[in-house]
Coordinates of C-alpha atoms and ligand atoms in Angstrom, one line a residue:
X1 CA 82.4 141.5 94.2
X2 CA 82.1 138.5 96.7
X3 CA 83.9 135.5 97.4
X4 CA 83.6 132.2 98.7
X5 CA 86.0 129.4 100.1
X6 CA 85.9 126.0 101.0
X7 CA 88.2 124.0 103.0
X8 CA 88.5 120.5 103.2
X9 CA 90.4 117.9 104.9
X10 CA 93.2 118.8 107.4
X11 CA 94.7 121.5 109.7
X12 CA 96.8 122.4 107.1
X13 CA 94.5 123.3 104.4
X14 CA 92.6 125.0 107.5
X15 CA 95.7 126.7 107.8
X16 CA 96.4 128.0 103.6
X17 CA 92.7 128.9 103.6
X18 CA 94.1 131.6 106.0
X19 CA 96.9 133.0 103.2
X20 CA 94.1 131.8 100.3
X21 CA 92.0 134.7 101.8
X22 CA 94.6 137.4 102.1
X23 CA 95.3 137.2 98.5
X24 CA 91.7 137.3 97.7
X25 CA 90.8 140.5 100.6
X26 CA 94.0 142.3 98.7
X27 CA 92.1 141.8 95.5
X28 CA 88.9 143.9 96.3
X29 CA 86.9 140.9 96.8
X30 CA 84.6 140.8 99.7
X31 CA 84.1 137.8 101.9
X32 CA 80.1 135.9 101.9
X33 CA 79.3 133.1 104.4
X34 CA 76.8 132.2 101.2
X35 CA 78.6 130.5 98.5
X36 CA 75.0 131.8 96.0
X37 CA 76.1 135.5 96.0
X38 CA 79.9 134.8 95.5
X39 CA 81.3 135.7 91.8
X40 CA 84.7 133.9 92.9
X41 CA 84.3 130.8 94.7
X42 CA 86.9 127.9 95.2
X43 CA 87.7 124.9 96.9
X44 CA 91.0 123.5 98.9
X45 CA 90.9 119.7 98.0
X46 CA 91.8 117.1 99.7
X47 CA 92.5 113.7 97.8
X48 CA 93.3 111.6 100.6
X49 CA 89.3 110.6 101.4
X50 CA 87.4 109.5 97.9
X51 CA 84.2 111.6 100.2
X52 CA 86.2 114.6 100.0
X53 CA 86.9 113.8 96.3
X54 CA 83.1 113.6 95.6
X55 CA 82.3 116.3 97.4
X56 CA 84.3 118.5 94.9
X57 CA 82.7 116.8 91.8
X58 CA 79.1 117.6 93.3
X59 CA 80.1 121.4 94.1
X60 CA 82.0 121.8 90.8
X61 CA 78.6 120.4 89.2
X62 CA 76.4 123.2 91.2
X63 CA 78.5 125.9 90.5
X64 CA 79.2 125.3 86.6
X65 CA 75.2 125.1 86.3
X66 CA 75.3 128.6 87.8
X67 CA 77.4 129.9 85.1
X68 CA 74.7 130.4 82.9
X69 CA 72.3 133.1 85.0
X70 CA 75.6 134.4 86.7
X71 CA 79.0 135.9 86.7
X72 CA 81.2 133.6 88.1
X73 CA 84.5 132.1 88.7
X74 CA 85.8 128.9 90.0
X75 CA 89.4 127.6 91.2
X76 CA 90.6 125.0 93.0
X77 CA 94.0 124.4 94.7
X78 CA 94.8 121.7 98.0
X79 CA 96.4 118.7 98.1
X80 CA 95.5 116.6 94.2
X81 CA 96.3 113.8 92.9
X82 CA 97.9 114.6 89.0
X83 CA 94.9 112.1 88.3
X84 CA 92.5 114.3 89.5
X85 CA 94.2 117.8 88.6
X86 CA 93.6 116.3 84.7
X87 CA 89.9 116.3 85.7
X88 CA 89.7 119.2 87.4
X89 CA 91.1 121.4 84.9
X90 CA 88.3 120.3 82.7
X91 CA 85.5 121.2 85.1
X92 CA 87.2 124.8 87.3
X93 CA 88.2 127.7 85.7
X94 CA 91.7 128.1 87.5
X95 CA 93.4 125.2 88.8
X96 CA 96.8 125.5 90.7
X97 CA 99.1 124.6 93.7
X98 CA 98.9 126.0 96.2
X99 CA 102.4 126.7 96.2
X100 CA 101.8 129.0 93.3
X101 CA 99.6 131.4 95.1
X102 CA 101.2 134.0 94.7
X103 CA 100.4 133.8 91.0
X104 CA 96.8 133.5 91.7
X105 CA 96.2 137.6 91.2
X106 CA 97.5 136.8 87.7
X107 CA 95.9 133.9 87.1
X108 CA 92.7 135.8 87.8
X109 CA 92.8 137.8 84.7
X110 CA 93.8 135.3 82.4
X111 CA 92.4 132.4 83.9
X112 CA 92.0 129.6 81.3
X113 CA 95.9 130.8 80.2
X114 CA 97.8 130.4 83.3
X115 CA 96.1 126.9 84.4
X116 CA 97.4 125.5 81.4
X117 CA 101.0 126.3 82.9
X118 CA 100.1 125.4 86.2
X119 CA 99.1 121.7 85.1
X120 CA 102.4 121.2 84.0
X121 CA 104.0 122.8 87.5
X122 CA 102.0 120.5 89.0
X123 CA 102.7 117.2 86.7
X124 CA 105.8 116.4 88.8
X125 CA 106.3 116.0 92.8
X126 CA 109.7 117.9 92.2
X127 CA 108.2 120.9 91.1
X128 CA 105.2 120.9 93.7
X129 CA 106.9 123.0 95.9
X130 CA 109.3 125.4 93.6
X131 CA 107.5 128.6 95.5
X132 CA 107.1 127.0 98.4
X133 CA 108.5 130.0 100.0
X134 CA 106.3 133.1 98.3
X135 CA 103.6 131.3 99.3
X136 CA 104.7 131.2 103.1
X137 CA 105.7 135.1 102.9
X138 CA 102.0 135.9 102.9
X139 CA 100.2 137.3 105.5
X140 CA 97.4 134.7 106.6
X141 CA 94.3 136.8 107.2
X142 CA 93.9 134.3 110.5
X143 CA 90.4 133.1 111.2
X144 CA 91.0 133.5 115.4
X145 CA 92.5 136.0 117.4
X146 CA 93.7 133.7 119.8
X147 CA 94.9 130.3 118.0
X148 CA 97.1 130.3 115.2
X149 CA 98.5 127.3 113.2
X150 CA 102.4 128.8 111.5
X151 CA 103.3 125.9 108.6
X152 CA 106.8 125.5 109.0
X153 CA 107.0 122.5 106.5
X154 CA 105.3 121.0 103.7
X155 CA 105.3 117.9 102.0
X156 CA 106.5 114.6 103.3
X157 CA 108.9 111.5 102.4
X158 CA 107.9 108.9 104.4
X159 CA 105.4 107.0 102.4
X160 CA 103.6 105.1 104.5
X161 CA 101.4 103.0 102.1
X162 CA 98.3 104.1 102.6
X163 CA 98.9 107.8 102.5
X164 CA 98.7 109.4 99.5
X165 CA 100.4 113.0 100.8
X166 CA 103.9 112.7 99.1
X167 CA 102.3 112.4 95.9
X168 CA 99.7 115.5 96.5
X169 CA 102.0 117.6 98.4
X170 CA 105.4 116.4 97.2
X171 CA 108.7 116.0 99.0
X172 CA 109.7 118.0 102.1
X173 CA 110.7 121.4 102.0
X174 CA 111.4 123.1 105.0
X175 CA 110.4 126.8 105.8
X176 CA 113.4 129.4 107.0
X177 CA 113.3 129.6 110.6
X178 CA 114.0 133.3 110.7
X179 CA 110.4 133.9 109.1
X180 CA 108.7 130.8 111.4
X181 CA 110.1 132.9 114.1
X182 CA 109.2 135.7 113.0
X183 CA 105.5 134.8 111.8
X184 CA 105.4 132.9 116.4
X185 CA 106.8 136.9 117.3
X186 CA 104.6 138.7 115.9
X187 CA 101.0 136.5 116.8
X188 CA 102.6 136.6 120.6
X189 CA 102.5 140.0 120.3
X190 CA 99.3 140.2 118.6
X191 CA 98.0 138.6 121.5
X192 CA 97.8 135.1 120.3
X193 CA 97.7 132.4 123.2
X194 CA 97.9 129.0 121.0
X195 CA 100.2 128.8 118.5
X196 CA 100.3 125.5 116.6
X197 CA 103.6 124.8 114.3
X198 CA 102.2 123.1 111.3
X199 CA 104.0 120.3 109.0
X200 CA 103.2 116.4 107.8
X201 CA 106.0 115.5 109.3
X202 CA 107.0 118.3 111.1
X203 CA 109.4 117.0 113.3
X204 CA 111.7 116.0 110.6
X205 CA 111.7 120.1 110.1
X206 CA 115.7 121.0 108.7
X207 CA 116.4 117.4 107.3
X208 CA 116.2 118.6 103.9
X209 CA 118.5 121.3 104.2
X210 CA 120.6 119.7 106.8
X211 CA 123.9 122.5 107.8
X212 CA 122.0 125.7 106.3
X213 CA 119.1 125.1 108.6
X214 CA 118.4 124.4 112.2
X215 CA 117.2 121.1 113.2
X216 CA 113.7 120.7 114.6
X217 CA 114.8 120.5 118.3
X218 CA 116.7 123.7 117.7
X219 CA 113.7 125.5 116.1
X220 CA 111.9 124.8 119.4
X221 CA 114.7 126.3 121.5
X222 CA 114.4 129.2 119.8
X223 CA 110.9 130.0 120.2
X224 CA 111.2 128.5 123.6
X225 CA 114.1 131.6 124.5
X226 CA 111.9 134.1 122.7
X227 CA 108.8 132.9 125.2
X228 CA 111.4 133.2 128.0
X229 CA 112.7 136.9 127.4
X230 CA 109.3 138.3 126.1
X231 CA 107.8 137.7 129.0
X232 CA 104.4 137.0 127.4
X233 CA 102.4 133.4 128.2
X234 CA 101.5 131.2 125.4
X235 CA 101.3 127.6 124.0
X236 CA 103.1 126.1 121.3
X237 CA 101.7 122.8 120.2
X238 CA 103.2 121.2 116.9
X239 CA 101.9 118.3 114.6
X240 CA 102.5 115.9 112.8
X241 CA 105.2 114.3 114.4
X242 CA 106.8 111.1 113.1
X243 CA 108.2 108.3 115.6
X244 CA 111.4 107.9 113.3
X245 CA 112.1 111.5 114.1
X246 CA 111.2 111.7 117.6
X247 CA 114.6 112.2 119.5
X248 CA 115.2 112.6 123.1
X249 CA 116.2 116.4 121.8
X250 CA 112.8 117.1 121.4
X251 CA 111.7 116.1 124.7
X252 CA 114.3 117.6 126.6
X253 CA 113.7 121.1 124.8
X254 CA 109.9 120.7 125.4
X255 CA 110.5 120.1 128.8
X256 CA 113.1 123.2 129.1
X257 CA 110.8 126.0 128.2
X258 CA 107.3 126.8 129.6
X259 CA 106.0 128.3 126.5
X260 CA 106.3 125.0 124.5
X261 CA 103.1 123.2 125.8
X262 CA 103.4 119.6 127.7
X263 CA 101.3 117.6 125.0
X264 CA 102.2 115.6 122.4
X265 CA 100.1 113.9 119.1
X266 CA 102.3 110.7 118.3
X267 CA 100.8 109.0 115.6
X268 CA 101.4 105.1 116.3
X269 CA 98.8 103.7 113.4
X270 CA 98.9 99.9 114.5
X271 CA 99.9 98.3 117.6
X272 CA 101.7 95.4 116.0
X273 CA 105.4 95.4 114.4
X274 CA 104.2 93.1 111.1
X275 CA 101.3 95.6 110.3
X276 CA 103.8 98.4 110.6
X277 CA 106.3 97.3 107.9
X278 CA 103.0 96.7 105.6
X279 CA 102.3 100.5 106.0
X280 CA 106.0 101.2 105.2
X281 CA 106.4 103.0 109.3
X282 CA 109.6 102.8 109.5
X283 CA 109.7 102.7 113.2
X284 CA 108.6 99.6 115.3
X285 CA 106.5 99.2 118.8
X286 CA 109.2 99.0 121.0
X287 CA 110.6 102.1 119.3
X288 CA 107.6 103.9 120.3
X289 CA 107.9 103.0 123.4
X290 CA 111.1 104.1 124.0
X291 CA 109.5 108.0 123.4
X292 CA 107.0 107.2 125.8
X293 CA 109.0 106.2 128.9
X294 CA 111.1 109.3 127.7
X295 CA 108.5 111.4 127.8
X296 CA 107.1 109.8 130.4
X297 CA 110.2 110.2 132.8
X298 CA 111.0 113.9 131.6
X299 CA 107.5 115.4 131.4
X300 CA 105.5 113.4 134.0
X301 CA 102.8 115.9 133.0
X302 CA 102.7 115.5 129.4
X303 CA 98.9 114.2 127.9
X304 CA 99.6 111.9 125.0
X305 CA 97.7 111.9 121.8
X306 CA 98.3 109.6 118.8
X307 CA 96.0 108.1 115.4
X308 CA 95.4 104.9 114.8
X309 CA 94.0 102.4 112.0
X310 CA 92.2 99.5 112.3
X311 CA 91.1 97.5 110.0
X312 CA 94.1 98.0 107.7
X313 CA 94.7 95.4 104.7
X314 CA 95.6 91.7 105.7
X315 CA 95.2 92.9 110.0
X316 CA 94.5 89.6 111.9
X317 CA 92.6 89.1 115.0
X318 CA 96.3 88.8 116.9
X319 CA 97.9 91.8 115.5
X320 CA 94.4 94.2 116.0
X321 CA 95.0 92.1 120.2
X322 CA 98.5 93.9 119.5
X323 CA 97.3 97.3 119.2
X324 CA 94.6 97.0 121.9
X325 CA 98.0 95.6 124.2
X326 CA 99.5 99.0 123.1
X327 CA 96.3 101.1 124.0
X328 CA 96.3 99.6 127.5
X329 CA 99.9 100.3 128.0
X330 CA 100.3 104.1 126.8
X331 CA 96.8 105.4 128.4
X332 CA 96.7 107.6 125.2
X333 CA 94.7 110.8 126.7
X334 CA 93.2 111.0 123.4
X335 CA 93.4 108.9 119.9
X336 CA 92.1 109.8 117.0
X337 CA 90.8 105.9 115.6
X338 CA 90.0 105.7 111.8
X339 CA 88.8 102.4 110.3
X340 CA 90.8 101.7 107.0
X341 CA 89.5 102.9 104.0
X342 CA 92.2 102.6 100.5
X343 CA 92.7 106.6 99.7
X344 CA 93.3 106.7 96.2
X345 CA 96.6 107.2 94.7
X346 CA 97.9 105.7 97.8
X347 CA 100.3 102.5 98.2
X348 CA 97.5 100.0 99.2
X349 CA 94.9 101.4 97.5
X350 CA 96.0 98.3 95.1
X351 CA 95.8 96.1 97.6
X352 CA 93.3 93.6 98.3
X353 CA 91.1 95.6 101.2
X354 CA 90.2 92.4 102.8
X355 CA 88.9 93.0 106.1
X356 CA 85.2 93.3 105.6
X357 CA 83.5 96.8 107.1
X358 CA 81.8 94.8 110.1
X359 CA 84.6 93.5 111.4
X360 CA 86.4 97.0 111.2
X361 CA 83.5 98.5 113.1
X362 CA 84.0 95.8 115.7
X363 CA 87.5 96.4 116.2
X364 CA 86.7 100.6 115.9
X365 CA 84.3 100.2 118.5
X366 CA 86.5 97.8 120.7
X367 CA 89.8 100.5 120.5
X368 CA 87.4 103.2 121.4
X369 CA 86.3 101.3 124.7
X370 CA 89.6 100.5 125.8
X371 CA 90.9 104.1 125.1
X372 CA 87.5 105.4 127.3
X373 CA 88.7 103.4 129.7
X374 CA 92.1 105.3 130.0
X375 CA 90.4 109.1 129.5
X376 CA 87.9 107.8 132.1
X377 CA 90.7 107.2 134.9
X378 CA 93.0 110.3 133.6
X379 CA 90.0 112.9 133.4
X380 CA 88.8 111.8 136.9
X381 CA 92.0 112.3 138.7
X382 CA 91.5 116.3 137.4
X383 CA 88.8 116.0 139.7
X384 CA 89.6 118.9 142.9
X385 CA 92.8 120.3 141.0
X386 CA 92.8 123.3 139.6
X387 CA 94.1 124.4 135.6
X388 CA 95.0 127.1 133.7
X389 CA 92.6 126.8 130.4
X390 CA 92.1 128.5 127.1
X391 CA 88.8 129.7 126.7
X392 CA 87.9 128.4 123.4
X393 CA 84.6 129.7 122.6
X394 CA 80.2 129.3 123.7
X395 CA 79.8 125.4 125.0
X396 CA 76.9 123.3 123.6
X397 CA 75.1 123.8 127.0
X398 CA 73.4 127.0 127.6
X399 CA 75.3 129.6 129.9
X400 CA 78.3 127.6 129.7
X401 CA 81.9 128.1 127.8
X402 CA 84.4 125.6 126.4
X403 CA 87.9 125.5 127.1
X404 CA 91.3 123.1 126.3
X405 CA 93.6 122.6 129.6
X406 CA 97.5 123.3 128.2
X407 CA 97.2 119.1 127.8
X408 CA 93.8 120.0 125.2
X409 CA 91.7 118.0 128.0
X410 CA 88.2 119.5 126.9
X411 CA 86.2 121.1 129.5
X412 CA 83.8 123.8 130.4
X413 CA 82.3 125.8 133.0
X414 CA 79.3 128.3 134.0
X415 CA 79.9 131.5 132.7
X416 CA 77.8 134.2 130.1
X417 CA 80.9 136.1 129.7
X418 CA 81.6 136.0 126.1
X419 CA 84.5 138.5 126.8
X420 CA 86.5 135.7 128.4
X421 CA 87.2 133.7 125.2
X422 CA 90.4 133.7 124.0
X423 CA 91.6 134.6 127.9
X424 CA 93.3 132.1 130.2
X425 CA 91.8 131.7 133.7
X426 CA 92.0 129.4 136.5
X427 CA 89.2 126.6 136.6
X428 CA 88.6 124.0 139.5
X429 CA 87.7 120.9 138.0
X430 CA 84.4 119.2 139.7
X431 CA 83.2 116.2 137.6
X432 CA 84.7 114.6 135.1
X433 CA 84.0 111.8 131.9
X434 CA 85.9 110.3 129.1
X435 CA 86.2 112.7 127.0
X436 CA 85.5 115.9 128.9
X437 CA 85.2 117.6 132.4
X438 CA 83.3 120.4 133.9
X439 CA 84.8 122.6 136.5
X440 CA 84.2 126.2 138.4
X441 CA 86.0 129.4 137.4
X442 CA 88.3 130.4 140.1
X443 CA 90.0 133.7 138.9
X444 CA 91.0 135.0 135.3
X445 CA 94.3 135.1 134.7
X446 CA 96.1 138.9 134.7
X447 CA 98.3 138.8 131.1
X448 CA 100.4 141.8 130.0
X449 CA 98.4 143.9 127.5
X450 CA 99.4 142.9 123.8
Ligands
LIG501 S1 104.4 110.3 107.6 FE1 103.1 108.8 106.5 S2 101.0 109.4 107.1 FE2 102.3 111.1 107.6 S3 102.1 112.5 105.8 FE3 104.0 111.2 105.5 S4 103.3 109.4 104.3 FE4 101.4 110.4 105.1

């Protein structure tokens, strides 16, 4: 028997995919790249893009027609709107959070039973995340042996209005952080090099169980001790921070420990305090700022990544000017620009979307010079130093390899070597564009055995 999975949207589906699978290899079933010879298949939604939406309709559609000529099975779990789940449960054959994995062995040999139950687990936001926790106890059968993402919270209660996450995901639950510790332990020793702490608002980790759980800073000092008795090299990243949240704490522990890697994904969203409050940000420019020049005086070598939206309902000419103003001044080493589309079951999804698609694509296109601009300058003053890097896997370009500096600044350089992927070595960086650079190995890097 043969299965088949797909992921869409974010890291974090990317990253229950990896526990979806371990339940399913413990079953019998055998993975297939080839979704025509699975007899289970499923899908990990994603309801914040209507094209992610449509795309499970149009799959859904394919594989009921297979039905008839073949044994098969469908579910679907991910991040729903209750909207949707109502649809869904018409068209899959198991439909469930994913916080009810556990369940999903179960589910298997009734389905068409247990999805009955597991509509009305998933009617309310309260109940979204009641086994939360059995669903972090499972092994992820991890799709690298080198990076790793660990979820260490789930859900979110900001609600920025034109996210739709605290209604598919629910309110925040934070994981223990004896087992998050535990789950960073053991992939160190594994061998893991890249270890990514996972959450939609991960930095307000512990708020929800504030006194019988460490805070977020604290969580980081504790993998930042393990790294410093075990002796072993390896990067923790974490995303996605939130502003509000971002305390000097958290810088100063980043900056304490080498293990917790200098770079940081700040979402700002808009560059202008008026188109803030409209998406519900709770934090202002200036705020941001604040986190910058902090980070900027404690971690002189941090990089700096952030999103941002343009385009969003009711932006004017001046306030877009605003986040342009902000662009210039942080020198984001990376941001990740999306022109505003309403997600459904989002706050402004009933709002007017006013601001017609070319002038969104003009100010897209605008950002994304201004932000070349800064990766231009930043990426060519790598040029002549050398950097530890991650090999990260084969680079487009023939006889070359792809690696991410401890700041993610992409590069490669000439090697065959397959063998050195996964393995940190020493590169000398000799040219240099926006968004990339190329360099020349210098020496591998000697790491204990794992
Ligand atoms: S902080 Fe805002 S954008 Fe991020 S998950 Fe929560 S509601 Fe969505």
């Amino acid at each position: 028997m043969k299965y088949h999975l797909i992921s869409l949207g974010c890291q974090m589906n990317m990253s229950d995919s990896e526990r979806v699978k371990t339940v399913i290899d413990g079953l019998g079933y055998q993975w297939t790249d080839d979704e025509k010879e699975a007899n289970l298949i499923g899908i990990l939604a994603c309801s914040v893009r209507q094209k992610a939406i449509d795309k499970v309709y149009s799959k859904i559609s394919q594989w009921n027609k297979r039905k008839d000529r073949q044994n098969l099975i469908t579910f679907i779990s991910g991040c729903m709107l209750p909207s949707d789940k109502e649809k869904f449960l018409k068209l899959f054959d198991i439909v469930f959070p994913m916080s009810e994995l556990k369940q999903f062995p179960e589910m298997l040999n009734q389905y068409g039973v247990v999805t009955q139950s597991s509509l009305r687990n998933m009617g309310s936001s309260l109940v979204l995340n009641k086994h939360i926790k059995d669903f972090w106890n499972i092994k992820p059968n991890y799709t690298s042996e080198f990076e790793a993402f660990v979820p260490i919270q789930n859900g979110c209660d900001k609600f920025c209005t034109f996210c739709a996450v605290p209604y598919t995901r629910g309110r925040e639950v934070s994981r223990s952080s004896g087992e998050i510790l535990q789950e960073v332990k053991s992939l160190v020793e594994e061998g893991y090099k890249s270890i990514t702490l996972l959450g939609q608002n991960v930095n307000s980790y512990g708020l929800d169980k504030k006194g019988a759980e460490v805070s977020f800073p604290e969580l980081l000092k504790l993998i930042g001790e393990y790294g410093k008795t075990s002796g072993k090299e390896f990067w923790v990243y974490f995303t996605s921070p939130h502003p509000r949240d971002m305390t000097d704490e958290v810088i100063d522990v980043i900056a304490a420990y080498d293990c917790l890697a200098k770079q940081i994904h700040l979402p700002l969203q808009s560059g202008d305090d008026k188109v803030l409050i409209r998406m519900n940000r709770k934090h202002t420019v200036n705020k941001y700022r604040q986190i910058i020049h902090k980070i900027r005086n404690t971690i002189p070598e941090a990089t700096i990544f952030t999103d941002i939206i343009v385009g969003f309902t009711g932006e004017t000419e001046e306030q877009f000017s605003n986040t342009i103003a902000a662009m210039d001044e942080f020198k984001f080493n990376m941001a990740y620009i999306a022109m505003y589309s309403p997600r459904p079951g989002a706050a402004s999804s009933r709002w007017d979307d006013d601001i017609s698609q070319d002038v969104k694509k003009d100010r897209f296109h605008r950002l994304s010079e201004a932000l070349q601009k800064h990766t231009h300058t930043y990426n060519q003053e790598m040029i002549g130093k050398t950097f530890m890097v991650l090999v990260t896997g084969k680079d487009r370009k023939a006889g070359f390899l792809s690696a991410l500096t401890e700041g993610k600044i992409v590069l490669r350089f000439a090697s065959d070597d397959d063998s050195l992927i996964g393995k940190y070595l020493y590169v000398k960086i000799t040219s240099a564009v926006a968004f990339s650079a190329e360099g020349v190995l210098i020496e591998v890097k000697e790491t204990q055995p794992a």
